Coordinates of C-alpha atoms and ligand atoms in Angstrom, one line a residue:
X1 CA -18.7 -6.3 0.2
X2 CA -17.3 -8.1 -2.8
X3 CA -18.7 -11.5 -3.8
X4 CA -15.6 -13.6 -3.9
X5 CA -14.0 -12.8 -0.6
X6 CA -11.5 -10.1 0.1
X7 CA -10.0 -8.5 -3.0
X8 CA -6.3 -8.5 -4.0
X9 CA -5.0 -4.8 -4.1
X10 CA -2.4 -4.1 -6.7
X11 CA -0.6 -0.8 -7.0
X12 CA 1.3 0.3 -10.1
X13 CA 4.0 2.9 -9.6
X14 CA 4.5 5.8 -11.9
X15 CA 7.5 4.3 -13.8
X16 CA 5.7 1.0 -14.3
X17 CA 2.9 2.9 -16.1
X18 CA 5.4 3.8 -18.8
X19 CA 4.5 0.4 -20.4
X20 CA 0.7 0.2 -20.5
X21 CA 0.7 -3.1 -22.5
X22 CA 2.6 -4.8 -19.8
X23 CA 0.4 -3.4 -17.1
X24 CA -2.7 -4.6 -18.9
X25 CA -1.3 -8.1 -19.4
X26 CA -0.3 -8.2 -15.7
X27 CA -3.8 -7.2 -14.6
X28 CA -5.4 -9.7 -17.0
X29 CA -3.3 -12.5 -15.4
X30 CA -4.1 -11.4 -11.9
X31 CA -7.9 -11.3 -12.7
X32 CA -7.6 -14.9 -13.9
X33 CA -6.0 -16.0 -10.7
X34 CA -7.9 -14.0 -8.0
X35 CA -11.6 -13.4 -8.3
X36 CA -11.6 -9.7 -7.2
X37 CA -8.8 -7.3 -8.0
X38 CA -8.5 -3.6 -7.1
X39 CA -5.9 -1.5 -8.9
X40 CA -4.3 1.6 -7.4
X41 CA -2.4 3.9 -9.7
X42 CA 0.3 6.5 -9.1
X43 CA 0.7 9.5 -11.4
X44 CA 2.7 8.7 -14.6
X45 CA 6.4 9.2 -14.4
X46 CA 7.5 12.8 -13.7
X47 CA 4.0 14.2 -13.6
X48 CA 4.1 14.8 -9.8
X49 CA 7.4 16.5 -10.2
X50 CA 6.0 18.8 -12.9
X51 CA 3.1 19.7 -10.6
X52 CA 5.6 20.5 -7.8
X53 CA 7.5 22.7 -10.1
X54 CA 4.4 24.6 -11.0
X55 CA 3.7 25.2 -7.3
X56 CA 7.2 26.4 -6.8
X57 CA 6.5 29.1 -9.4
X58 CA 3.0 30.0 -8.5
X59 CA 3.0 33.3 -10.5
X60 CA 4.8 32.0 -13.6
X61 CA 2.3 31.6 -16.5
X62 CA 5.2 30.4 -18.7
X63 CA 6.1 27.5 -16.3
X64 CA 2.5 26.6 -16.0
X65 CA 1.9 26.6 -19.8
X66 CA 5.0 24.5 -20.4
X67 CA 4.3 22.0 -17.6
X68 CA 0.6 21.6 -18.6
X69 CA 1.7 20.9 -22.2
X70 CA 4.2 18.3 -20.9
X71 CA 1.5 16.6 -18.7
X72 CA -0.9 16.5 -21.6
X73 CA 1.8 14.9 -23.7
X74 CA 2.3 12.2 -21.1
X75 CA -1.4 11.2 -21.3
X76 CA -2.1 10.2 -24.9
X77 CA -5.6 8.9 -25.6
X78 CA -7.3 10.4 -22.6
X79 CA -11.1 9.9 -22.6
X80 CA -13.4 12.8 -22.1
X81 CA -13.5 12.7 -18.3
X82 CA -9.7 12.8 -18.3
X83 CA -9.6 15.7 -20.7
X84 CA -11.9 17.5 -18.4
X85 CA -9.4 16.9 -15.6
X86 CA -6.7 18.6 -17.7
X87 CA -9.0 21.6 -18.2
X88 CA -9.5 21.7 -14.5
X89 CA -5.8 21.7 -14.0
X90 CA -5.4 24.7 -16.3
X91 CA -8.0 26.4 -14.1
X92 CA -6.1 25.5 -11.0
X93 CA -2.9 27.0 -12.5
X94 CA -4.8 30.2 -13.3
X95 CA -5.9 30.3 -9.6
X96 CA -2.3 29.9 -8.5
X97 CA -1.3 32.8 -10.6
X98 CA -3.8 34.9 -8.7
X99 CA -2.5 33.9 -5.3
X100 CA 0.8 35.0 -3.7
X101 CA 1.5 31.7 -2.0
X102 CA -0.9 28.7 -2.3
X103 CA -2.3 27.4 1.0
X104 CA -1.5 23.8 1.7
X105 CA -4.9 22.4 0.8
X106 CA -4.8 24.2 -2.6
X107 CA -1.3 22.8 -3.2
X108 CA -2.5 19.3 -2.4
X109 CA -5.4 19.8 -4.8
X110 CA -2.9 20.6 -7.5
X111 CA -0.7 17.7 -6.6
X112 CA -3.6 15.2 -6.7
X113 CA -4.2 15.9 -10.4
X114 CA -1.5 13.5 -11.6
X115 CA -3.2 10.5 -10.1
X116 CA -6.6 11.6 -11.3
X117 CA -5.3 11.8 -14.9
X118 CA -3.5 8.4 -14.4
X119 CA -6.7 6.5 -13.4
X120 CA -8.7 7.9 -16.4
X121 CA -5.8 7.2 -18.7
X122 CA -5.2 3.6 -17.4
X123 CA -9.0 2.8 -17.3
X124 CA -9.2 3.7 -21.0
X125 CA -6.3 1.4 -21.9
X126 CA -7.9 -1.4 -19.9
X127 CA -11.2 -0.8 -21.6
X128 CA -9.6 -1.0 -25.0
X129 CA -8.3 -4.4 -24.0
X130 CA -11.7 -5.6 -23.0
X131 CA -11.3 -5.2 -19.2
X132 CA -14.2 -3.2 -17.7
X133 CA -12.3 -0.7 -15.6
X134 CA -13.9 2.1 -13.5
X135 CA -11.8 5.1 -12.6
X136 CA -12.2 6.0 -8.9
X137 CA -11.0 9.2 -7.3
X138 CA -10.1 8.5 -3.6
X139 CA -11.6 11.7 -2.2
X140 CA -14.9 11.1 -3.9
X141 CA -14.8 7.4 -2.8
X142 CA -14.6 8.6 0.8
X143 CA -11.0 7.8 1.8
X144 CA -10.7 10.1 4.8
X145 CA -7.5 11.5 6.1
X146 CA -6.5 13.9 8.9
X147 CA -5.8 17.6 8.1
X148 CA -2.0 17.3 7.9
X149 CA -1.8 18.5 4.3
X150 CA 1.3 17.2 2.5
X151 CA 1.8 14.3 4.9
X152 CA -1.6 13.2 6.0
X153 CA -2.6 9.9 7.5
X154 CA -5.6 7.7 6.5
X155 CA -8.3 7.6 9.2
X156 CA -9.5 4.0 9.0
X157 CA -12.6 4.0 11.1
X158 CA -13.9 7.0 9.2
X159 CA -13.2 5.6 5.8
X160 CA -14.3 1.9 6.2
X161 CA -17.9 2.0 5.4
X162 CA -17.7 4.3 2.3
X163 CA -14.7 2.5 0.9
X164 CA -16.3 -1.0 1.3
X165 CA -19.5 0.2 -0.2
X166 CA -18.0 2.1 -3.1
X167 CA -15.5 -0.6 -4.1
X168 CA -18.0 -3.5 -3.4
X169 CA -20.5 -1.9 -5.8
X170 CA -18.0 -2.0 -8.6
X171 CA -16.7 -5.5 -7.9
X172 CA -20.2 -6.9 -7.7
X173 CA -20.7 -5.8 -11.3
X174 CA -17.7 -7.8 -12.3
X175 CA -15.8 -4.6 -13.0
X176 CA -12.3 -3.5 -12.0
X177 CA -11.9 -0.4 -9.8
X178 CA -8.8 1.7 -10.7
X179 CA -8.3 4.0 -7.7
X180 CA -6.1 7.1 -7.4
X181 CA -3.1 6.6 -5.0
X182 CA -1.5 9.4 -3.0
X183 CA -4.4 11.4 -1.6
X184 CA -7.8 11.3 0.2
X185 CA -10.3 13.8 1.6
X186 CA -9.4 15.6 4.8
X187 CA -11.7 15.9 7.8
X188 CA -12.4 19.5 6.6
X189 CA -13.5 18.1 3.2
X190 CA -10.4 19.2 1.2
X191 CA -7.9 17.2 -0.8
X192 CA -5.0 16.0 1.4
X193 CA -1.9 14.2 0.0
X194 CA -0.1 11.4 1.9
X195 CA 3.5 12.6 1.1
X196 CA 5.8 11.6 -1.7
X197 CA 5.5 8.0 -2.8
X198 CA 2.1 7.9 -1.0
X199 CA 0.4 5.5 -3.4
X200 CA 2.0 2.6 -1.6
X201 CA 0.3 3.7 1.5
X202 CA -3.0 4.1 -0.3
X203 CA -2.7 0.5 -1.5
X204 CA -2.0 -0.9 2.0
X205 CA -4.7 1.3 3.4
X206 CA -7.3 0.1 0.9
X207 CA -6.2 -3.5 1.5
X208 CA -6.7 -3.1 5.3
X209 CA -10.1 -1.4 4.7
X210 CA -11.3 -4.2 2.4
X211 CA -10.0 -7.1 4.5
X212 CA -7.4 -8.2 2.0
X213 CA -4.8 -10.7 2.9
X214 CA -2.3 -9.6 0.3
X215 CA -1.2 -6.3 -1.4
X216 CA 1.2 -6.1 -4.3
X217 CA 3.3 -3.0 -5.1
X218 CA 4.5 -3.2 -8.6
X219 CA 7.5 -1.1 -9.4
X220 CA 9.3 -0.8 -12.7
X221 CA 12.6 -2.5 -12.1
X222 CA 13.2 -2.5 -8.3
X223 CA 12.3 -4.6 -5.3
X224 CA 13.7 -3.9 -1.8
X225 CA 17.4 -4.0 -2.1
X226 CA 20.1 -4.4 0.5
X227 CA 21.3 -0.8 -0.2
X228 CA 20.8 1.9 -2.7
X229 CA 22.6 0.6 -5.9
X230 CA 23.9 4.2 -6.5
X231 CA 25.9 3.8 -3.3
X232 CA 26.6 0.1 -3.5
X233 CA 26.7 -1.5 -7.0
X234 CA 26.6 -5.0 -5.6
X235 CA 23.4 -4.4 -3.6
X236 CA 20.9 -7.3 -4.1
X237 CA 17.2 -7.9 -3.7
X238 CA 16.0 -9.1 -0.3
X239 CA 13.6 -12.0 -0.9
X240 CA 11.7 -11.5 2.4
X241 CA 11.4 -9.1 5.2
X242 CA 9.5 -9.0 8.5
X243 CA 7.0 -6.1 8.9
X244 CA 9.2 -4.6 11.5
X245 CA 12.3 -4.7 9.3
X246 CA 10.4 -3.1 6.5
X247 CA 9.1 -0.4 8.7
X248 CA 12.6 0.5 9.9
X249 CA 13.8 0.4 6.3
X250 CA 11.2 2.8 5.1
X251 CA 11.7 5.2 8.1
X252 CA 15.4 5.2 7.7
X253 CA 15.3 6.3 4.1
X254 CA 14.9 3.4 1.8
X255 CA 13.1 5.3 -0.9
X256 CA 11.4 2.2 -2.3
X257 CA 8.6 2.2 0.3
X258 CA 6.5 5.1 1.7
X259 CA 7.2 5.2 5.5
X260 CA 3.5 4.5 6.5
X261 CA 2.9 1.7 4.2
X262 CA 3.7 -1.2 6.5
X263 CA 1.8 -0.1 9.5
X264 CA -1.7 -1.1 8.2
X265 CA -0.3 -4.3 6.8
X266 CA 1.2 -5.3 10.1
X267 CA -1.8 -4.5 12.2
X268 CA -4.1 -6.4 9.7
X269 CA -1.7 -9.3 9.2
X270 CA -1.6 -8.6 5.4
X271 CA 1.3 -9.7 3.3
X272 CA 2.9 -7.0 1.1
X273 CA 4.7 -8.1 -2.0
X274 CA 7.0 -5.6 -3.8
X275 CA 7.7 -6.8 -7.3
X276 CA 9.2 -5.6 -10.5
X277 CA 7.1 -5.4 -13.7
X278 CA 10.2 -5.8 -15.9
X279 CA 12.0 -8.6 -14.0
X280 CA 9.9 -11.3 -12.4
X281 CA 12.9 -12.5 -10.3
X282 CA 13.0 -9.2 -8.4
X283 CA 10.5 -9.6 -5.6
X284 CA 10.4 -8.9 -1.8
X285 CA 7.7 -10.4 0.4
X286 CA 7.0 -8.6 3.6
X287 CA 5.2 -10.5 6.3
X288 CA 5.3 -11.8 9.9
X289 CA 8.9 -12.3 11.3
X290 CA 10.2 -15.9 11.1
X291 CA 12.8 -17.3 13.5
X292 CA 16.2 -18.0 12.1
X293 CA 16.0 -15.7 9.0
X294 CA 18.8 -13.2 8.6
X295 CA 18.2 -10.1 6.6
X296 CA 20.5 -7.1 6.5
X297 CA 20.0 -3.8 4.6
X298 CA 22.0 -0.6 4.8
X299 CA 20.3 2.8 4.4
X300 CA 21.5 6.3 4.4
X301 CA 19.7 9.5 5.3
X302 CA 21.3 12.8 4.1
X303 CA 22.0 15.6 4.1
X304 CA 21.5 16.1 7.9
X305 CA 23.0 18.4 10.5
X306 CA 24.1 17.6 14.0
X307 CA 24.0 20.0 17.0
X308 CA 26.0 19.1 20.0
X309 CA 24.8 20.3 23.4
X310 CA 27.2 20.4 26.3
X311 CA 25.2 20.3 29.5
X312 CA 27.0 21.4 32.6
X313 CA 26.0 19.1 35.4
X314 CA 25.0 16.5 32.9
X315 CA 22.6 13.9 34.2
X316 CA 22.5 15.7 37.6
X317 CA 20.2 18.1 35.8
X318 CA 16.8 16.4 36.0
X319 CA 14.5 16.9 33.1
X320 CA 17.1 18.3 30.7
X321 CA 16.1 16.0 27.8
X322 CA 12.4 16.7 28.3
X323 CA 13.2 20.4 28.4
X324 CA 15.2 20.3 25.1
X325 CA 12.5 18.2 23.5
X326 CA 9.8 20.5 24.6
X327 CA 11.6 23.6 23.3
X328 CA 12.2 22.0 20.0
X329 CA 8.7 20.6 19.4
X330 CA 7.3 24.0 20.5
X331 CA 9.3 25.5 17.6
X332 CA 8.0 22.8 15.2
X333 CA 11.5 21.2 14.9
X334 CA 11.4 17.5 14.2
X335 CA 14.4 15.6 15.6
X336 CA 15.6 12.9 13.3
X337 CA 17.8 11.2 15.9
X338 CA 19.0 11.9 19.4
X339 CA 22.2 10.6 21.0
X340 CA 22.9 11.2 24.6
X341 CA 25.6 10.5 27.1
X342 CA 26.1 12.0 30.6
X343 CA 27.1 15.5 29.6
X344 CA 26.5 15.5 25.8
X345 CA 23.2 15.6 23.9
X346 CA 23.5 15.3 20.1
X347 CA 20.5 16.3 18.0
X348 CA 20.3 15.2 14.3
X349 CA 18.1 17.5 12.3
X350 CA 17.1 18.3 8.7
X351 CA 19.3 21.2 7.5
X352 CA 16.3 23.5 7.2
X353 CA 15.5 23.1 10.9
X354 CA 18.8 24.2 12.2
X355 CA 18.0 27.9 12.5
X356 CA 14.7 27.3 14.3
X357 CA 16.4 24.8 16.6
X358 CA 19.1 27.3 17.6
X359 CA 16.5 30.0 18.2
X360 CA 14.5 27.6 20.4
X361 CA 17.5 26.6 22.4
X362 CA 18.8 30.2 22.9
X363 CA 17.1 30.8 26.3
X364 CA 18.6 27.6 27.6
X365 CA 22.1 28.5 26.5
X366 CA 21.6 31.9 28.2
X367 CA 20.0 30.8 31.5
X368 CA 21.6 27.3 32.0
X369 CA 25.0 27.7 30.5
X370 CA 24.3 25.0 27.9
X371 CA 26.8 25.3 25.1
X372 CA 25.7 24.5 21.6
X373 CA 28.3 23.4 19.0
X374 CA 27.8 22.9 15.3
X375 CA 26.0 22.5 13.0
X376 CA 28.1 19.6 11.7
X377 CA 27.3 18.1 8.3
X378 CA 26.4 14.5 8.9
X379 CA 24.7 11.5 7.3
X380 CA 22.8 8.8 9.2
X381 CA 23.9 5.4 8.1
X382 CA 21.7 2.5 9.4
X383 CA 22.1 -1.2 9.3
X384 CA 18.7 -2.9 9.6
X385 CA 17.6 -6.4 10.3
X386 CA 16.1 -8.5 13.1
X387 CA 19.0 -9.3 15.5
X388 CA 21.4 -6.7 14.0
X389 CA 22.6 -5.8 17.5
X390 CA 24.4 -9.2 17.6
X391 CA 26.5 -7.9 14.7
X392 CA 28.2 -5.2 16.8
X393 CA 31.5 -7.2 16.8
X394 CA 31.5 -7.2 13.0
X395 CA 31.4 -3.5 12.6
X396 CA 34.5 -2.5 10.6
X397 CA 36.8 0.1 12.1
X398 CA 36.5 2.1 8.9
X399 CA 32.7 2.5 9.5
X400 CA 33.0 3.7 13.0
X401 CA 36.0 6.0 12.7
X402 CA 35.1 9.7 13.2
X403 CA 31.4 8.9 14.0
X404 CA 29.6 11.6 15.9
X405 CA 27.1 9.3 17.5
X406 CA 25.7 5.8 17.6
X407 CA 22.4 4.3 18.6
X408 CA 21.1 0.7 18.4
X409 CA 18.0 -1.4 19.0
X410 CA 17.7 -5.1 18.3
X411 CA 16.6 -4.2 14.8
X412 CA 18.4 -1.0 13.7
X413 CA 21.9 0.2 14.3
X414 CA 22.6 3.8 13.3
X415 CA 25.8 5.8 13.0
X416 CA 25.9 9.6 12.5
X417 CA 29.0 10.0 10.4
X418 CA 30.6 13.1 8.7
X419 CA 28.7 13.6 5.5
X420 CA 31.8 13.3 3.3
X421 CA 32.4 9.8 4.7
X422 CA 28.8 8.5 4.1
X423 CA 29.6 6.6 0.9
X424 CA 32.6 4.8 2.5
X425 CA 30.6 3.9 5.6
X426 CA 27.7 2.5 3.6
X427 CA 30.0 0.4 1.5
X428 CA 32.0 -0.8 4.5
X429 CA 28.9 -1.9 6.4
X430 CA 27.4 -3.5 3.3
X431 CA 30.6 -5.4 2.8
X432 CA 30.8 -6.6 6.4
X433 CA 27.1 -7.4 7.1
X434 CA 25.7 -8.3 3.7
X435 CA 28.3 -9.4 1.2
X436 CA 30.6 -11.3 3.5
X437 CA 27.7 -13.0 5.3
X438 CA 26.1 -14.3 2.1
X439 CA 24.7 -17.8 2.6
Ligands
LIG501 N1 2.8 10.5 -7.5 C1 3.2 10.7 -6.1 C2 4.7 10.9 -6.0 O1 5.3 10.9 -7.0 C3 2.8 9.5 -5.3 C4 3.4 8.2 -5.7 O2 4.1 8.1 -6.7 O3 3.2 7.2 -5.0 O4 5.2 11.1 -4.9
MG502 MG1 5.0 9.1 -8.5

């Protein structure tokens, strides 16, 4: 393990890498303050999107040529190892052209190239500035994940030893590891990505594996806001959040955090700071809950579809919820939200799952006279914050009107509303629970 106690893990998002001089200055300042620093890098801005586009056109040499040229242009001053990665990417594109549809591990291998290029590129910039940086590719390091390509989870017990050894070796030399975010090596030994925005999760995972007490996620000009500023212009940064609040926020669609990021932080008691590289006043600190603090944020998940099941006999039918859940999970349908009353069961689903859900429920409609209505176009608007259930009496009528369903826990209060009303509802809730409650 490192000499100077547990390292500080700092992740730089793709947009923040647009300004290498600022990133280098930031890292220099961090290294002055903390003895050991580990950097995690996302792909540079737009690079993952370009790789996705190439995968969507697996046979198109023209798209591949164009995107490869664009990716090359986004990495000026690549050292030799980085240029070799570019050549490898050209080879992967050629392989794509020879396959009809890439299998998920091959797709993940293509998607991982953005982060690989980023760590070679960033290490070179740091080296030029006199900081001895060592690029580290997480699969080679031994960051192990399950085999759920495209949305894999880090396997901590299987990764710990190799990660501690590999990172410790670099830190003991006084050097700076610059590790790829977003992917690891699956149990089958192939490349597996952690889902969009997965570099946050890599940073939290490495922090947990290295015994860190703090992880910093550096974005370009955002922290965690009380709403998406595209929906609510007066949204503001939330200075601090509990782990549980942050987890709900990420799950309910706040794009600023990858949904699995907070879990390793919470279980290891590690503080996560989200901060902006451009504006030092924009920071959010995520840590243990503190009594008496009131945070509220409004998120929206859309587009979604709602199916309404009328169940004759209602609750007198034992096991009906389990039966529905079983049929749906057997068909690979993920239920985003479930609202039930005595005779109604409302399922909120991703639009692309509706057809499979209807097929899976067909036997039940035939044999048990269950009636399926919909799909209705809905959005799921959620107010999040410890104690939010106490705000029920402040919900504006305008937010609740026409809602198709409602669910609440002490920390999250969700409304399924007609999709066309989503913007109105987000603003009404933000106004009632955030703006008007300002201290
Ligand atoms: N580059 C990946 C993405 O764009 C991972 C990340 O940015 O965290 O989703
Ligand atoms: Mg990215």
